[in-house]
Amino acid sequence: MNAAVRPAAARPRSRLRRLVSPFVSPQVFDFWASRFHPTWSWERPLARIVGRSEASADAATLLLAPNRHWRGAVAGQHLLIGARIDGVLVTRSYSLSAAPRADGRIEITVKAIEGGKLSGYLHQRARIGEVLELGAAFGEMVLPQRGDGARLFLAAGSGITPLMAMVRAQAARAMPQPLTLLYWARRREELCFVEELRALAAAHANFQVRFLLTRQEPQAADEDAGRIDADLLARHARDLRERAVFACGPGGFVESARALADGAARSFASEAFTPPPRETREDGHAQVVLARSGRTFELPRGESLLTALEAQGLKLPSGCRMGLCNTCACGKSSGATRHLHTGELHAEPASALRLCVSAPAGDLVLDL
C-alpha cells in the first residue's frame, strides 16, 4: 500500500475515558455529551457543517469541521458520510474535493442524483450547524509521495471531486510536475470549479485545463466538444506515453479511458462511481442461507447480494455500494459468487466478500 493511504494512528484513550468506561456506556456518554456540544462523542467521528456554497447548477460544496476522533485523509480519497433522514441513518461515500486543510476542516462537493436519498438531502436540505457522521477515509487513487513526472487527469461528472482535491494539493506546491486536466460534462452549467481552474491555469504554466461538453458546442478557448476517444486525447494530450493517467467518473467512462490508456500511457489509475456496463446477466435464482440469523432466501443470480437482501427487508451496513469501502463486507462459509464489475467467479470456501458487488453464482451460506 502506498504510504500516503495508510490510516492515521488511532488516538490513545484519555485518562478520563479509562476511568469512566466501566460505569458509562459510549451510547449514554454520547447522548449527554451532545447536549453540551454537538460533536462531542465517546469515539464516534462526527463533523459539523460550517460552510455551504453552490458549486454548479446541480452541486453544492459543504465545509465540515470534524471532531477529534476523525483520523484524516489525503487528497484523492473518499469517506463515508451519514445523515439521519426521517429518523433513519443513511450512509454513502463522497470524495474530498479539496486537500485537507491546516485547520482540520474538510470539503465535499455533492451532486444531486435523481432518486438519491442522501445526495438530495445534502444538496437541498442540510444546513450549517447540522452534524453528520463520518467514516474512515479510503481509496487508493492518490498521488505518490514522490514526483512521478507529467500527469493527465480525466474527469467526468462528479468524478471531478477527487481529482480536484489532487489539483489543489499540487497547486499548493506550485505545480511541481506538468499536469493536464480534461473535464467532461453534458452542459456548461454542470461544470464545477470552473473559475478556480481557469485561475490556476493562468497562474501556473505547468497546468492546463480543458472543458469537454457532450451536449453543447464550445464557446471559450479552453472548451471542446465530444466524448472521450483517441482523437480527442491526441488533440489535448499528445505526449500520453510520457504521462501517468488518473481517471474518475461513471463506469463506462473509466473503462473507455482504461482502453485508450492501456499500453499508451506510462501508468493508469482509476476509480468509478457507477459500475461499468455489463453485457450479460445470469438468469435464475440461488438459495442463500444466513447462518447467524437462520434465515433462507431465494435470491436472483444477476443482482447484488446487498440489493437483493435489502429487497427482503434486511437493513445491512453499506457505504459506497461500489466495492471500495468494505462497509458491507461479510464472511462466506460456502458457495460461489460472481463479481458484478469484472464477471470473475469466486468459489473459495470460507472467504470474505463484499455484498454490494457480489451476486450469487450458486447456493450460498453467508455469515449474517
mmCIF file of C-alpha atoms in Angstrom:
data_model
loop_
_atom_site.group_PDB
_atom_site.id
_atom_site.type_symbol
_atom_site.label_atom_id
_atom_site.label_comp_id
_atom_site.label_asym_id
_atom_site.label_seq_id
_atom_site.Cartn_x
_atom_site.Cartn_y
_atom_site.Cartn_z
ATOM 1 C CA MET A 1 0.000 0.000 0.000
ATOM 2 C CA ASN A 2 1.221 3.495 -0.785
ATOM 3 C CA ALA A 3 2.370 5.161 2.421
ATOM 4 C CA ALA A 4 0.053 8.060 1.705
ATOM 5 C CA VAL A 5 -3.046 5.931 2.156
ATOM 6 C CA ARG A 6 -2.167 4.308 5.456
ATOM 7 C CA PRO A 7 -4.714 5.260 8.096
ATOM 8 C CA ALA A 8 -3.591 7.626 10.790
ATOM 9 C CA ALA A 9 -2.710 6.062 14.124
ATOM 10 C CA ALA A 10 -5.635 5.709 16.499
ATOM 11 C CA ARG A 11 -5.696 8.253 19.293
ATOM 12 C CA PRO A 12 -4.857 6.822 22.699
ATOM 13 C CA ARG A 13 -7.660 6.688 25.208
ATOM 14 C CA SER A 14 -7.727 9.637 27.554
ATOM 15 C CA ARG A 15 -7.336 9.064 31.293
ATOM 16 C CA LEU A 16 -10.909 10.268 31.857
ATOM 17 C CA ARG A 17 -12.294 7.742 29.375
ATOM 18 C CA ARG A 18 -10.330 4.931 31.006
ATOM 19 C CA LEU A 19 -11.681 5.890 34.420
ATOM 20 C CA VAL A 20 -15.333 6.177 33.466
ATOM 21 C CA SER A 21 -15.549 3.368 30.888
ATOM 22 C CA PRO A 22 -16.579 0.708 33.477
ATOM 23 C CA PHE A 23 -19.532 2.851 34.536
ATOM 24 C CA VAL A 24 -20.760 4.682 31.405
ATOM 25 C CA SER A 25 -21.573 3.157 28.027
ATOM 26 C CA PRO A 26 -20.490 5.030 24.876
ATOM 27 C CA GLN A 27 -24.156 5.446 23.896
ATOM 28 C CA VAL A 28 -25.057 7.105 27.206
ATOM 29 C CA PHE A 29 -21.971 9.301 27.058
ATOM 30 C CA ASP A 30 -22.771 10.409 23.502
ATOM 31 C CA PHE A 31 -26.359 11.223 24.431
ATOM 32 C CA TRP A 32 -25.403 13.561 27.271
ATOM 33 C CA ALA A 33 -22.239 14.957 25.674
ATOM 34 C CA SER A 34 -24.195 16.093 22.614
ATOM 35 C CA ARG A 35 -26.279 18.294 24.936
ATOM 36 C CA PHE A 36 -23.138 20.316 25.684
ATOM 37 C CA HIS A 37 -21.548 20.259 22.226
ATOM 38 C CA PRO A 38 -22.978 18.721 19.040
ATOM 39 C CA THR A 39 -19.778 16.897 18.003
ATOM 40 C CA TRP A 40 -18.637 15.616 21.392
ATOM 41 C CA SER A 41 -18.658 11.818 21.454
ATOM 42 C CA TRP A 42 -17.001 8.866 23.131
ATOM 43 C CA GLU A 43 -15.245 7.680 19.979
ATOM 44 C CA ARG A 44 -17.559 8.300 17.013
ATOM 45 C CA PRO A 45 -16.143 10.532 14.265
ATOM 46 C CA LEU A 46 -18.616 13.382 13.713
ATOM 47 C CA ALA A 47 -18.485 16.631 11.768
ATOM 48 C CA ARG A 48 -20.493 19.840 11.872
ATOM 49 C CA ILE A 49 -21.394 21.655 8.658
ATOM 50 C CA VAL A 50 -19.723 25.081 8.969
ATOM 51 C CA GLY A 51 -19.977 26.323 5.380
ATOM 52 C CA ARG A 52 -22.007 25.836 2.235
ATOM 53 C CA SER A 53 -21.718 27.164 -1.321
ATOM 54 C CA GLU A 54 -23.107 26.354 -4.748
ATOM 55 C CA ALA A 55 -20.584 24.547 -6.939
ATOM 56 C CA SER A 56 -22.706 24.258 -10.100
ATOM 57 C CA ALA A 57 -26.322 24.150 -11.194
ATOM 58 C CA ASP A 58 -26.759 20.752 -9.525
ATOM 59 C CA ALA A 59 -23.946 20.505 -6.957
ATOM 60 C CA ALA A 60 -23.171 22.078 -3.589
ATOM 61 C CA THR A 61 -19.941 22.229 -1.599
ATOM 62 C CA LEU A 62 -20.087 21.564 2.153
ATOM 63 C CA LEU A 63 -17.298 22.591 4.521
ATOM 64 C CA LEU A 64 -17.111 20.255 7.520
ATOM 65 C CA ALA A 65 -15.387 20.578 10.893
ATOM 66 C CA PRO A 66 -14.630 17.042 12.183
ATOM 67 C CA ASN A 67 -14.222 16.188 15.837
ATOM 68 C CA ARG A 68 -11.007 14.781 17.291
ATOM 69 C CA HIS A 69 -11.935 11.180 16.516
ATOM 70 C CA TRP A 70 -11.672 11.500 12.747
ATOM 71 C CA ARG A 71 -8.326 10.139 11.586
ATOM 72 C CA GLY A 72 -7.729 12.257 8.498
ATOM 73 C CA ALA A 73 -7.291 11.644 4.771
ATOM 74 C CA VAL A 74 -5.196 12.563 1.770
ATOM 75 C CA ALA A 75 -6.277 14.187 -1.485
ATOM 76 C CA GLY A 76 -7.993 11.688 -3.771
ATOM 77 C CA GLN A 77 -9.571 9.601 -1.014
ATOM 78 C CA HIS A 78 -13.240 9.086 -0.113
ATOM 79 C CA LEU A 79 -15.014 8.945 3.217
ATOM 80 C CA LEU A 80 -18.391 7.752 4.404
ATOM 81 C CA ILE A 81 -20.930 10.455 5.246
ATOM 82 C CA GLY A 82 -24.019 9.634 7.284
ATOM 83 C CA ALA A 83 -27.117 11.751 7.984
ATOM 84 C CA ARG A 84 -30.367 10.954 9.737
ATOM 85 C CA ILE A 85 -33.199 11.389 7.274
ATOM 86 C CA ASP A 86 -36.693 10.933 8.686
ATOM 87 C CA GLY A 87 -35.160 9.161 11.678
ATOM 88 C CA VAL A 88 -33.083 6.669 9.645
ATOM 89 C CA LEU A 89 -29.300 6.881 9.281
ATOM 90 C CA VAL A 90 -28.391 6.903 5.567
ATOM 91 C CA THR A 91 -24.709 6.488 4.664
ATOM 92 C CA ARG A 92 -22.912 6.902 1.345
ATOM 93 C CA SER A 93 -19.340 7.644 0.261
ATOM 94 C CA TYR A 94 -18.149 11.017 -1.034
ATOM 95 C CA SER A 95 -14.766 12.192 -2.235
ATOM 96 C CA LEU A 96 -12.902 15.038 -0.647
ATOM 97 C CA SER A 97 -12.969 17.882 -3.154
ATOM 98 C CA ALA A 98 -10.063 19.728 -1.518
ATOM 99 C CA ALA A 99 -6.854 18.679 0.151
ATOM 100 C CA PRO A 100 -7.105 18.539 3.969
ATOM 101 C CA ARG A 101 -6.622 21.989 5.463
ATOM 102 C CA ALA A 102 -4.285 23.127 8.227
ATOM 103 C CA ASP A 103 -7.295 23.866 10.474
ATOM 104 C CA GLY A 104 -8.531 20.282 10.089
ATOM 105 C CA ARG A 105 -11.641 21.188 8.121
ATOM 106 C CA ILE A 106 -12.576 19.119 5.093
ATOM 107 C CA GLU A 107 -14.649 19.765 1.996
ATOM 108 C CA ILE A 108 -17.001 17.606 -0.033
ATOM 109 C CA THR A 109 -18.922 18.551 -3.173
ATOM 110 C CA VAL A 110 -22.249 16.765 -3.561
ATOM 111 C CA LYS A 111 -24.010 16.412 -6.898
ATOM 112 C CA ALA A 112 -27.768 15.884 -6.681
ATOM 113 C CA ILE A 113 -28.594 12.449 -8.115
ATOM 114 C CA GLU A 114 -32.135 11.699 -9.239
ATOM 115 C CA GLY A 115 -33.597 9.351 -6.647
ATOM 116 C CA GLY A 116 -30.508 9.698 -4.420
ATOM 117 C CA LYS A 117 -31.792 9.953 -0.863
ATOM 118 C CA LEU A 118 -28.613 11.247 0.765
ATOM 119 C CA SER A 119 -27.344 13.311 -2.166
ATOM 120 C CA GLY A 120 -30.699 15.079 -2.439
ATOM 121 C CA TYR A 121 -30.738 15.733 1.290
ATOM 122 C CA LEU A 122 -27.182 17.111 1.427
ATOM 123 C CA HIS A 123 -27.689 19.203 -1.696
ATOM 124 C CA GLN A 124 -31.065 20.703 -0.804
ATOM 125 C CA ARG A 125 -31.877 20.323 2.895
ATOM 126 C CA ALA A 126 -28.712 20.080 5.011
ATOM 127 C CA ARG A 127 -27.951 23.337 6.796
ATOM 128 C CA ILE A 128 -24.993 24.969 8.556
ATOM 129 C CA GLY A 129 -24.753 23.672 12.104
ATOM 130 C CA GLU A 130 -26.063 20.192 11.300
ATOM 131 C CA VAL A 131 -23.934 17.266 12.479
ATOM 132 C CA LEU A 132 -23.023 14.396 10.149
ATOM 133 C CA GLU A 133 -21.414 11.049 10.894
ATOM 134 C CA LEU A 134 -18.022 10.338 9.333
ATOM 135 C CA GLY A 135 -16.296 7.115 8.387
ATOM 136 C CA ALA A 136 -12.619 6.424 7.890
ATOM 137 C CA ALA A 137 -11.056 7.612 4.650
ATOM 138 C CA PHE A 138 -10.360 5.007 1.964
ATOM 139 C CA GLY A 139 -9.248 4.809 -1.646
ATOM 140 C CA GLU A 140 -6.024 4.021 -3.488
ATOM 141 C CA MET A 141 -6.209 6.627 -6.274
ATOM 142 C CA VAL A 142 -3.787 9.094 -4.701
ATOM 143 C CA LEU A 143 -0.636 10.796 -5.893
ATOM 144 C CA PRO A 144 2.672 9.166 -4.949
ATOM 145 C CA GLN A 145 4.674 10.911 -2.280
ATOM 146 C CA ARG A 146 7.499 11.480 -4.746
ATOM 147 C CA GLY A 147 7.065 13.121 -8.110
ATOM 148 C CA ASP A 148 6.354 10.726 -10.969
ATOM 149 C CA GLY A 149 6.608 13.094 -13.924
ATOM 150 C CA ALA A 150 3.840 14.539 -16.096
ATOM 151 C CA ARG A 151 0.230 13.620 -15.329
ATOM 152 C CA LEU A 152 -3.099 13.578 -17.146
ATOM 153 C CA PHE A 153 -6.347 13.777 -15.163
ATOM 154 C CA LEU A 154 -9.543 12.580 -16.884
ATOM 155 C CA ALA A 155 -12.758 13.519 -15.056
ATOM 156 C CA ALA A 156 -16.418 13.088 -15.970
ATOM 157 C CA GLY A 157 -19.342 14.426 -13.958
ATOM 158 C CA SER A 158 -18.833 14.156 -10.211
ATOM 159 C CA GLY A 159 -15.602 12.284 -10.912
ATOM 160 C CA ILE A 160 -14.032 15.740 -10.786
ATOM 161 C CA THR A 161 -14.127 15.802 -6.969
ATOM 162 C CA PRO A 162 -11.151 13.542 -6.061
ATOM 163 C CA LEU A 163 -9.145 14.894 -8.991
ATOM 164 C CA MET A 164 -9.913 18.469 -7.915
ATOM 165 C CA ALA A 165 -8.561 17.679 -4.460
ATOM 166 C CA MET A 166 -5.335 16.489 -6.101
ATOM 167 C CA VAL A 167 -5.193 19.549 -8.383
ATOM 168 C CA ARG A 168 -5.491 21.802 -5.330
ATOM 169 C CA ALA A 169 -2.843 19.812 -3.478
ATOM 170 C CA GLN A 170 -0.465 20.243 -6.417
ATOM 171 C CA ALA A 171 -1.298 23.966 -6.693
ATOM 172 C CA ALA A 172 -0.322 24.370 -3.039
ATOM 173 C CA ARG A 173 3.116 23.077 -4.102
ATOM 174 C CA ALA A 174 3.262 25.422 -7.134
ATOM 175 C CA MET A 175 2.514 22.595 -9.609
ATOM 176 C CA PRO A 176 5.852 20.753 -9.398
ATOM 177 C CA GLN A 177 5.025 18.394 -12.317
ATOM 178 C CA PRO A 178 3.231 19.138 -15.598
ATOM 179 C CA LEU A 179 -0.480 18.432 -15.195
ATOM 180 C CA THR A 180 -3.348 18.481 -17.709
ATOM 181 C CA LEU A 181 -6.977 18.115 -16.652
ATOM 182 C CA LEU A 182 -9.647 17.099 -19.175
ATOM 183 C CA TYR A 183 -13.077 17.535 -17.578
ATOM 184 C CA TRP A 184 -16.305 16.287 -19.202
ATOM 185 C CA ALA A 185 -19.882 17.367 -18.505
ATOM 186 C CA ARG A 186 -23.070 17.363 -20.521
ATOM 187 C CA ARG A 187 -23.610 21.113 -20.293
ATOM 188 C CA ARG A 188 -21.576 24.117 -19.223
ATOM 189 C CA GLU A 189 -23.743 24.843 -16.180
ATOM 190 C CA GLU A 190 -22.990 21.378 -14.777
ATOM 191 C CA LEU A 191 -19.248 22.048 -14.557
ATOM 192 C CA CYS A 192 -17.823 22.674 -11.074
ATOM 193 C CA PHE A 193 -14.830 24.816 -10.055
ATOM 194 C CA VAL A 194 -14.600 26.473 -13.498
ATOM 195 C CA GLU A 195 -13.341 29.894 -12.425
ATOM 196 C CA GLU A 196 -10.869 28.432 -9.947
ATOM 197 C CA LEU A 197 -9.493 26.031 -12.542
ATOM 198 C CA ARG A 198 -9.095 28.825 -15.063
ATOM 199 C CA ALA A 199 -7.314 30.965 -12.466
ATOM 200 C CA LEU A 200 -4.944 28.096 -11.640
ATOM 201 C CA ALA A 201 -4.186 27.571 -15.335
ATOM 202 C CA ALA A 202 -3.421 31.302 -15.682
ATOM 203 C CA ALA A 203 -1.164 31.244 -12.622
ATOM 204 C CA HIS A 204 0.797 28.044 -13.354
ATOM 205 C CA ALA A 205 2.476 27.356 -16.678
ATOM 206 C CA ASN A 206 2.662 23.665 -15.712
ATOM 207 C CA PHE A 207 -1.139 23.311 -15.501
ATOM 208 C CA GLN A 208 -3.615 23.139 -18.371
ATOM 209 C CA VAL A 209 -7.372 22.545 -18.237
ATOM 210 C CA ARG A 210 -9.860 21.747 -20.982
ATOM 211 C CA PHE A 211 -13.628 21.524 -20.502
ATOM 212 C CA LEU A 212 -15.316 18.936 -22.746
ATOM 213 C CA LEU A 213 -19.060 19.273 -23.396
ATOM 214 C CA THR A 214 -21.151 16.411 -24.760
ATOM 215 C CA ARG A 215 -24.433 18.288 -25.354
ATOM 216 C CA GLN A 216 -23.309 21.842 -26.135
ATOM 217 C CA GLU A 217 -20.982 23.495 -28.597
ATOM 218 C CA PRO A 218 -17.741 25.036 -27.268
ATOM 219 C CA GLN A 219 -17.637 28.811 -26.835
ATOM 220 C CA ALA A 220 -14.386 29.522 -24.984
ATOM 221 C CA ALA A 221 -10.789 28.789 -25.987
ATOM 222 C CA ASP A 222 -10.457 26.192 -23.203
ATOM 223 C CA GLU A 223 -13.605 24.310 -24.258
ATOM 224 C CA ASP A 224 -14.074 21.448 -26.705
ATOM 225 C CA ALA A 225 -16.931 19.085 -27.590
ATOM 226 C CA GLY A 226 -17.183 15.315 -27.769
ATOM 227 C CA ARG A 227 -16.940 12.149 -25.746
ATOM 228 C CA ILE A 228 -13.665 10.561 -24.768
ATOM 229 C CA ASP A 229 -11.906 8.936 -27.731
ATOM 230 C CA ALA A 230 -8.455 8.601 -29.240
ATOM 231 C CA ASP A 231 -8.761 11.696 -31.461
ATOM 232 C CA LEU A 232 -9.743 13.912 -28.554
ATOM 233 C CA LEU A 233 -6.870 12.647 -26.396
ATOM 234 C CA ALA A 234 -4.493 13.188 -29.297
ATOM 235 C CA ARG A 235 -5.587 16.834 -29.511
ATOM 236 C CA HIS A 236 -5.135 17.588 -25.833
ATOM 237 C CA ALA A 237 -2.555 15.068 -24.569
ATOM 238 C CA ARG A 238 -0.179 14.254 -27.414
ATOM 239 C CA ASP A 239 2.543 13.091 -25.032
ATOM 240 C CA LEU A 240 0.329 10.391 -23.482
ATOM 241 C CA ARG A 241 3.159 7.864 -23.388
ATOM 242 C CA GLU A 242 5.068 10.141 -21.011
ATOM 243 C CA ARG A 243 2.162 10.680 -18.615
ATOM 244 C CA ALA A 244 0.688 8.959 -15.589
ATOM 245 C CA VAL A 245 -3.084 8.905 -16.181
ATOM 246 C CA PHE A 246 -5.727 9.213 -13.453
ATOM 247 C CA ALA A 247 -9.404 8.759 -14.420
ATOM 248 C CA CYS A 248 -12.600 9.105 -12.404
ATOM 249 C CA GLY A 249 -16.245 9.120 -13.475
ATOM 250 C CA PRO A 250 -19.039 6.707 -14.418
ATOM 251 C CA GLY A 251 -18.034 3.109 -15.028
ATOM 252 C CA GLY A 252 -18.369 3.296 -18.808
ATOM 253 C CA PHE A 253 -16.198 6.434 -18.968
ATOM 254 C CA VAL A 254 -13.490 4.840 -16.828
ATOM 255 C CA GLU A 255 -13.484 1.689 -18.949
ATOM 256 C CA SER A 256 -13.110 3.805 -22.108
ATOM 257 C CA ALA A 257 -10.234 5.714 -20.503
ATOM 258 C CA ARG A 258 -8.590 2.462 -19.472
ATOM 259 C CA ALA A 259 -8.833 1.064 -23.018
ATOM 260 C CA LEU A 260 -7.317 4.231 -24.501
ATOM 261 C CA ALA A 261 -4.502 4.453 -21.948
ATOM 262 C CA ASP A 262 -3.634 0.753 -21.848
ATOM 263 C CA GLY A 263 -0.176 0.420 -23.365
ATOM 264 C CA ALA A 264 -0.196 4.067 -24.433
ATOM 265 C CA ALA A 265 0.346 5.790 -21.063
ATOM 266 C CA ARG A 266 3.162 5.383 -18.551
ATOM 267 C CA SER A 267 0.707 4.257 -15.867
ATOM 268 C CA PHE A 268 -3.033 4.245 -15.223
ATOM 269 C CA ALA A 269 -5.068 4.609 -12.006
ATOM 270 C CA SER A 270 -8.823 4.976 -11.762
ATOM 271 C CA GLU A 271 -11.962 4.862 -9.687
ATOM 272 C CA ALA A 272 -15.549 4.640 -10.923
ATOM 273 C CA PHE A 273 -18.661 5.786 -9.072
ATOM 274 C CA THR A 274 -21.043 3.593 -11.084
ATOM 275 C CA PRO A 275 -20.484 0.020 -12.270
ATOM 276 C CA PRO A 276 -19.215 -0.482 -15.810
ATOM 277 C CA PRO A 277 -21.894 -1.674 -18.256
ATOM 278 C CA ARG A 278 -22.312 -5.448 -18.269
ATOM 279 C CA GLU A 279 -23.058 -7.328 -21.460
ATOM 280 C CA THR A 280 -24.552 -10.435 -19.884
ATOM 281 C CA ARG A 281 -26.797 -11.226 -16.937
ATOM 282 C CA GLU A 282 -27.321 -14.547 -15.233
ATOM 283 C CA ASP A 283 -30.865 -15.847 -15.010
ATOM 284 C CA GLY A 284 -32.441 -17.907 -12.272
ATOM 285 C CA HIS A 285 -32.228 -17.875 -8.503
ATOM 286 C CA ALA A 286 -29.968 -19.284 -5.816
ATOM 287 C CA GLN A 287 -30.638 -20.330 -2.246
ATOM 288 C CA VAL A 288 -28.842 -18.030 0.194
ATOM 289 C CA VAL A 289 -28.672 -19.091 3.845
ATOM 290 C CA LEU A 290 -27.844 -16.532 6.561
ATOM 291 C CA ALA A 291 -26.078 -18.723 9.103
ATOM 292 C CA ARG A 292 -26.259 -16.490 12.187
ATOM 293 C CA SER A 293 -29.896 -15.472 11.825
ATOM 294 C CA GLY A 294 -31.070 -18.850 10.485
ATOM 295 C CA ARG A 295 -32.963 -17.304 7.558
ATOM 296 C CA THR A 296 -33.071 -18.608 3.998
ATOM 297 C CA PHE A 297 -33.900 -16.694 0.810
ATOM 298 C CA GLU A 298 -34.202 -17.399 -2.905
ATOM 299 C CA LEU A 299 -32.259 -14.529 -4.497
ATOM 300 C CA PRO A 300 -31.699 -13.627 -8.179
ATOM 301 C CA ARG A 301 -28.318 -14.605 -9.585
ATOM 302 C CA GLY A 302 -27.829 -11.405 -11.581
ATOM 303 C CA GLU A 303 -28.338 -8.954 -8.716
ATOM 304 C CA SER A 304 -26.001 -7.839 -5.954
ATOM 305 C CA LEU A 305 -26.473 -9.621 -2.655
ATOM 306 C CA LEU A 306 -26.807 -6.260 -0.918
ATOM 307 C CA THR A 307 -29.664 -5.081 -3.148
ATOM 308 C CA ALA A 308 -31.405 -8.465 -3.070
ATOM 309 C CA LEU A 309 -31.219 -8.778 0.729
ATOM 310 C CA GLU A 310 -32.417 -5.204 1.192
ATOM 311 C CA ALA A 311 -35.409 -6.065 -1.009
ATOM 312 C CA GLN A 312 -36.189 -8.809 1.515
ATOM 313 C CA GLY A 313 -36.397 -6.205 4.277
ATOM 314 C CA LEU A 314 -32.932 -6.600 5.792
ATOM 315 C CA LYS A 315 -31.109 -3.461 6.964
ATOM 316 C CA LEU A 316 -27.414 -4.082 6.318
ATOM 317 C CA PRO A 317 -24.414 -1.772 6.746
ATOM 318 C CA SER A 318 -23.384 -0.200 3.454
ATOM 319 C CA GLY A 319 -21.484 2.793 2.184
ATOM 320 C CA CYS A 320 -20.054 3.324 -1.276
ATOM 321 C CA ARG A 321 -22.030 0.450 -2.868
ATOM 322 C CA MET A 322 -19.141 0.132 -5.337
ATOM 323 C CA GLY A 323 -16.895 -2.380 -3.562
ATOM 324 C CA LEU A 324 -14.441 0.229 -2.301
ATOM 325 C CA CYS A 325 -15.149 0.942 1.360
ATOM 326 C CA ASN A 326 -15.700 -2.621 2.705
ATOM 327 C CA THR A 327 -18.599 -1.475 4.914
ATOM 328 C CA CYS A 328 -20.793 -4.300 3.599
ATOM 329 C CA ALA A 329 -18.084 -6.986 3.789
ATOM 330 C CA CYS A 330 -19.057 -10.301 5.357
ATOM 331 C CA GLY A 331 -17.874 -13.869 5.527
ATOM 332 C CA LYS A 332 -18.943 -16.665 3.192
ATOM 333 C CA SER A 333 -18.963 -20.210 4.560
ATOM 334 C CA SER A 334 -19.644 -21.974 1.275
ATOM 335 C CA GLY A 335 -20.791 -21.418 -2.285
ATOM 336 C CA ALA A 336 -19.738 -19.324 -5.275
ATOM 337 C CA THR A 337 -20.279 -15.653 -6.167
ATOM 338 C CA ARG A 338 -19.631 -13.559 -9.248
ATOM 339 C CA HIS A 339 -18.107 -10.080 -9.134
ATOM 340 C CA LEU A 340 -20.604 -7.769 -10.819
ATOM 341 C CA HIS A 341 -17.975 -5.414 -12.243
ATOM 342 C CA THR A 342 -15.441 -7.896 -13.593
ATOM 343 C CA GLY A 343 -17.531 -11.049 -14.058
ATOM 344 C CA GLU A 344 -14.898 -13.012 -12.128
ATOM 345 C CA LEU A 345 -16.110 -16.156 -10.355
ATOM 346 C CA HIS A 346 -15.151 -16.614 -6.684
ATOM 347 C CA ALA A 347 -15.668 -20.154 -5.411
ATOM 348 C CA GLU A 348 -13.246 -20.337 -2.475
ATOM 349 C CA PRO A 349 -14.944 -21.634 0.678
ATOM 350 C CA ALA A 350 -14.614 -19.762 3.978
ATOM 351 C CA SER A 351 -13.718 -16.445 2.350
ATOM 352 C CA ALA A 352 -14.812 -12.816 2.606
ATOM 353 C CA LEU A 353 -16.919 -10.932 0.076
ATOM 354 C CA ARG A 354 -18.439 -7.506 -0.419
ATOM 355 C CA LEU A 355 -22.198 -7.761 -0.705
ATOM 356 C CA CYS A 356 -22.588 -4.703 -2.954
ATOM 357 C CA VAL A 357 -20.520 -6.108 -5.850
ATOM 358 C CA SER A 358 -21.166 -9.833 -5.395
ATOM 359 C CA ALA A 359 -24.018 -11.812 -6.931
ATOM 360 C CA PRO A 360 -24.803 -15.454 -6.147
ATOM 361 C CA ALA A 361 -23.456 -17.860 -8.758
ATOM 362 C CA GLY A 362 -24.980 -20.807 -6.889
ATOM 363 C CA ASP A 363 -26.278 -21.654 -3.428
ATOM 364 C CA LEU A 364 -24.507 -19.750 -0.640
ATOM 365 C CA VAL A 365 -24.064 -19.719 3.109
ATOM 366 C CA LEU A 366 -23.230 -16.256 4.475
ATOM 367 C CA ASP A 367 -22.091 -15.295 7.969
ATOM 368 C CA LEU A 368 -25.025 -12.972 8.580
#
